[in-house]
Coordinates of C-alpha atoms in Angstrom, one line a residue:
Chain C
E843 CA 0.0 0.0 0.0
T844 CA 1.3 3.4 -0.9
G845 CA 0.6 7.0 0.0
V846 CA -1.4 8.2 3.0
T847 CA -4.2 6.1 4.4
Q848 CA -6.9 7.2 6.8
T849 CA -9.4 5.2 8.7
P850 CA -12.3 5.1 9.1
R851 CA -13.6 6.8 6.0
H852 CA -16.9 7.8 7.7
L853 CA -17.7 8.2 11.4
V854 CA -20.9 9.1 13.1
M855 CA -20.6 9.7 16.8
G856 CA -22.7 11.1 19.7
M857 CA -21.5 14.0 21.7
T858 CA -20.6 11.8 24.6
N859 CA -18.6 9.3 22.6
K860 CA -14.9 8.8 22.4
K861 CA -13.4 7.8 19.1
S862 CA -10.1 7.9 17.3
L863 CA -9.1 8.7 13.7
K864 CA -6.0 7.0 12.4
C865 CA -3.6 8.0 9.7
E866 CA -0.7 6.1 8.3
Q867 CA 1.8 7.2 5.6
H868 CA 4.0 4.9 3.5
L869 CA 6.1 7.7 1.9
G870 CA 9.0 7.8 4.3
H871 CA 8.1 11.4 5.3
N872 CA 8.9 12.9 8.7
A873 CA 6.2 15.5 9.1
M874 CA 2.5 14.8 9.5
Y875 CA -0.5 17.1 9.7
W876 CA -4.2 17.1 10.7
Y877 CA -6.5 19.5 8.8
K878 CA -10.2 20.2 9.2
Q879 CA -12.1 20.9 6.1
S880 CA -15.5 22.6 6.4
A881 CA -17.8 23.8 3.5
K882 CA -16.8 27.1 2.0
K883 CA -13.7 27.5 4.2
P884 CA -10.0 27.0 3.6
L885 CA -8.4 24.0 5.0
E886 CA -7.8 24.7 8.7
L887 CA -4.5 23.4 10.1
M888 CA -5.0 21.7 13.5
F889 CA -1.7 20.0 14.4
V890 CA 1.8 19.6 12.9
Y891 CA 4.3 16.9 13.9
N892 CA 7.9 17.0 12.8
F893 CA 10.1 14.0 13.7
K894 CA 7.3 12.9 16.1
E895 CA 7.4 16.2 18.0
Q896 CA 4.4 18.4 18.0
T897 CA 5.4 21.8 16.6
E898 CA 2.1 23.4 16.0
N899 CA -1.2 23.4 17.9
N900 CA -3.4 25.9 16.1
S901 CA -5.6 26.9 19.0
V902 CA -7.5 23.6 18.7
P903 CA -10.0 22.8 21.5
S904 CA -8.9 20.2 24.0
R905 CA -11.6 17.8 22.9
F906 CA -9.2 17.0 20.0
S907 CA -6.1 15.2 21.2
P908 CA -3.4 14.2 18.7
E909 CA -0.9 11.4 19.1
C910 CA 2.1 10.6 17.0
P911 CA 3.8 7.4 18.2
N912 CA 6.3 7.4 15.2
S913 CA 6.9 9.2 12.0
S914 CA 4.5 6.9 10.0
H915 CA 1.4 7.0 12.3
L916 CA -0.8 9.8 13.5
F917 CA -4.0 9.6 15.5
L918 CA -6.6 12.1 16.4
H919 CA -8.5 11.2 19.6
L920 CA -12.0 12.7 19.9
H921 CA -14.1 13.1 23.0
T922 CA -17.2 15.2 23.9
L923 CA -17.4 16.7 20.4
Q924 CA -20.0 19.3 19.4
P925 CA -22.2 19.2 16.2
E926 CA -20.1 22.1 14.8
D927 CA -17.1 19.7 14.8
S928 CA -18.8 17.8 11.9
A929 CA -16.4 18.1 8.9
L930 CA -13.9 16.2 6.8
Y931 CA -10.7 15.6 8.7
L932 CA -7.7 15.3 6.5
C933 CA -4.3 13.9 7.3
A934 CA -1.3 14.9 5.3
S935 CA 2.4 14.1 5.3
S936 CA 5.5 15.9 4.0
H937 CA 9.2 15.8 4.3
V938 CA 11.0 18.5 6.3
G939 CA 14.7 19.2 6.2
T940 CA 16.9 19.6 9.3
G941 CA 16.4 23.4 9.2
G942 CA 12.6 22.8 9.6
A943 CA 11.6 23.9 6.0
V944 CA 9.4 21.7 3.8
L945 CA 11.4 19.8 1.1
V946 CA 8.4 18.3 -0.7
E947 CA 4.8 19.1 -1.1
A948 CA 2.0 17.7 1.2
F949 CA 0.3 14.5 0.3
F950 CA -3.2 13.9 1.6
G951 CA -5.2 11.0 2.7
Q952 CA -8.8 10.5 1.6
G953 CA -10.1 12.0 4.8
T954 CA -12.6 10.9 7.5
R955 CA -16.1 12.3 7.1
L956 CA -17.1 13.0 10.7
T957 CA -20.7 13.6 11.7
V958 CA -21.4 14.5 15.4
V959 CA -25.0 14.0 16.4
Chain S
Q427 CA -6.4 39.9 5.5
K428 CA -6.3 36.2 4.7
E429 CA -2.9 34.7 3.8
V430 CA -4.3 33.3 0.6
E431 CA -7.3 34.5 -1.3
Q432 CA -9.1 32.4 -3.9
D433 CA -12.5 33.0 -5.5
P434 CA -14.7 30.0 -4.5
G435 CA -16.8 30.2 -7.7
P436 CA -18.6 28.1 -8.7
L437 CA -17.2 28.2 -12.2
S438 CA -19.0 26.5 -15.1
V439 CA -17.6 26.1 -18.6
P440 CA -18.3 24.1 -21.7
E441 CA -16.1 21.1 -22.6
G442 CA -13.1 22.2 -24.6
A443 CA -12.9 25.7 -23.0
I444 CA -9.7 27.1 -21.4
V445 CA -10.1 27.5 -17.7
S446 CA -8.2 30.1 -15.6
L447 CA -8.0 29.7 -11.9
N448 CA -6.3 32.3 -9.7
C449 CA -5.0 33.0 -6.2
T450 CA -3.4 36.0 -4.6
Y451 CA -1.4 35.9 -1.4
S452 CA 0.1 38.4 1.0
N453 CA 3.2 36.7 2.5
S454 CA 6.3 37.3 0.5
A455 CA 8.0 34.5 2.4
F456 CA 6.1 31.8 0.6
Q457 CA 8.4 29.5 -1.2
Y458 CA 6.5 26.7 -2.9
F459 CA 3.3 27.1 -4.8
M460 CA 1.0 24.2 -5.4
W461 CA -2.3 23.4 -7.0
Y462 CA -4.4 20.5 -5.7
R463 CA -7.5 19.0 -7.2
Q464 CA -10.2 17.6 -4.9
Y465 CA -13.0 15.4 -6.2
S466 CA -16.2 15.2 -4.1
R467 CA -15.7 13.0 -1.0
K468 CA -12.0 12.6 -1.7
G469 CA -8.8 14.1 -0.3
P470 CA -6.9 16.7 -2.2
E471 CA -4.4 15.3 -4.8
L472 CA -1.4 17.3 -5.9
L473 CA -1.6 18.5 -9.5
M474 CA 1.4 20.7 -9.9
Y475 CA 3.9 22.6 -7.8
T476 CA 6.5 25.2 -8.7
Y477 CA 9.2 27.0 -6.8
S478 CA 9.9 30.1 -8.8
S479 CA 8.2 32.8 -10.8
G480 CA 7.4 31.7 -14.4
N481 CA 5.4 29.0 -16.1
K482 CA 5.4 25.3 -15.6
E483 CA 3.5 23.0 -18.0
D484 CA 2.3 19.5 -17.6
G485 CA 0.0 18.2 -20.3
R486 CA -3.1 20.3 -20.4
F487 CA -2.2 22.1 -17.2
T488 CA 0.0 25.2 -16.9
A489 CA 0.9 26.7 -13.5
Q490 CA 2.0 30.4 -13.5
V491 CA 3.6 32.3 -10.6
D492 CA 4.2 36.0 -10.5
K493 CA 6.0 36.7 -7.2
S494 CA 6.2 40.4 -7.8
S495 CA 2.4 40.6 -7.9
K496 CA 1.9 37.8 -5.4
Y497 CA -0.4 36.1 -7.9
I498 CA -0.6 32.5 -9.1
S499 CA -2.7 30.9 -11.8
L500 CA -3.6 27.5 -13.1
F501 CA -4.7 27.2 -16.7
I502 CA -6.5 24.1 -18.0
R503 CA -6.6 23.7 -21.8
D504 CA -9.2 21.6 -23.6
S505 CA -11.2 21.2 -20.4
Q506 CA -12.9 17.8 -20.0
P507 CA -15.9 16.8 -17.8
S508 CA -13.4 14.7 -15.8
D509 CA -11.8 18.0 -14.7
S510 CA -14.9 18.9 -12.8
A511 CA -13.7 19.2 -9.2
T512 CA -12.6 21.8 -6.6
Y513 CA -9.2 23.2 -7.2
L514 CA -7.2 24.5 -4.2
C515 CA -4.1 26.7 -4.4
A516 CA -1.6 26.2 -1.7
M517 CA 1.7 27.7 -0.7
N518 CA 4.2 27.1 2.0
T519 CA 6.8 28.7 4.2
G520 CA 8.8 26.8 6.8
N521 CA 6.9 23.6 7.6
Q522 CA 3.4 25.0 7.2
F523 CA 1.1 25.0 4.2
Y524 CA -1.5 27.7 3.6
F525 CA -4.6 26.9 1.4
G526 CA -7.1 28.9 -0.5
T527 CA -10.8 28.2 -0.1
G528 CA -10.9 26.3 -3.4
T529 CA -12.7 27.0 -6.6
S530 CA -15.5 24.7 -7.7
L531 CA -15.3 23.9 -11.4
T532 CA -17.9 22.2 -13.5
V533 CA -17.1 21.3 -17.2
I534 CA -20.3 20.7 -19.1
P535 CA -20.2 18.1 -21.9

């Protein structure tokens, strides 16, 4: 399998549930990202991990909790979400040089369509 | 002011038309400029990227960057119904990517 794989593709959860989104990249990249995509809005960066270290947390509510156990896997743990959190959640990977600058473009997974009821 | 501005459309053209998609940006530190295509219910896929001002061509697609005007364009020649999608411009500085809202394109057979 190649590229960036996200599971599940679709998720419906209640506001009191706890669930996790999974992302795996097979590209040998060392940076991974979570984005939120809502209708009519630009992609919203949520979290960035370089070399397994979180380098960005873009003022994301604590009900979203990322985990990056290694440079190939990224999780987004969800708990007590709100209906406005319903969106497409996209994982991406890229390769960053030792100076911290991106060396290649971002590659995206297919996304998880999340609906909070 | 947003970092990246992109007209969301929608844009509707007849098959065979030349399509022009554009973005403007405000940050002169942006280094790479990219265009992504996103079909409904799918993740964005990279179409083209370029590093410097000028034109880059790949088949029916041409990406153009004008750093002095902070303006980038994507041209699609001989547009096909299969080109119907949302096109997102993106640019990066450091380890972060900045995206436009995307332009929805429909090519009518």
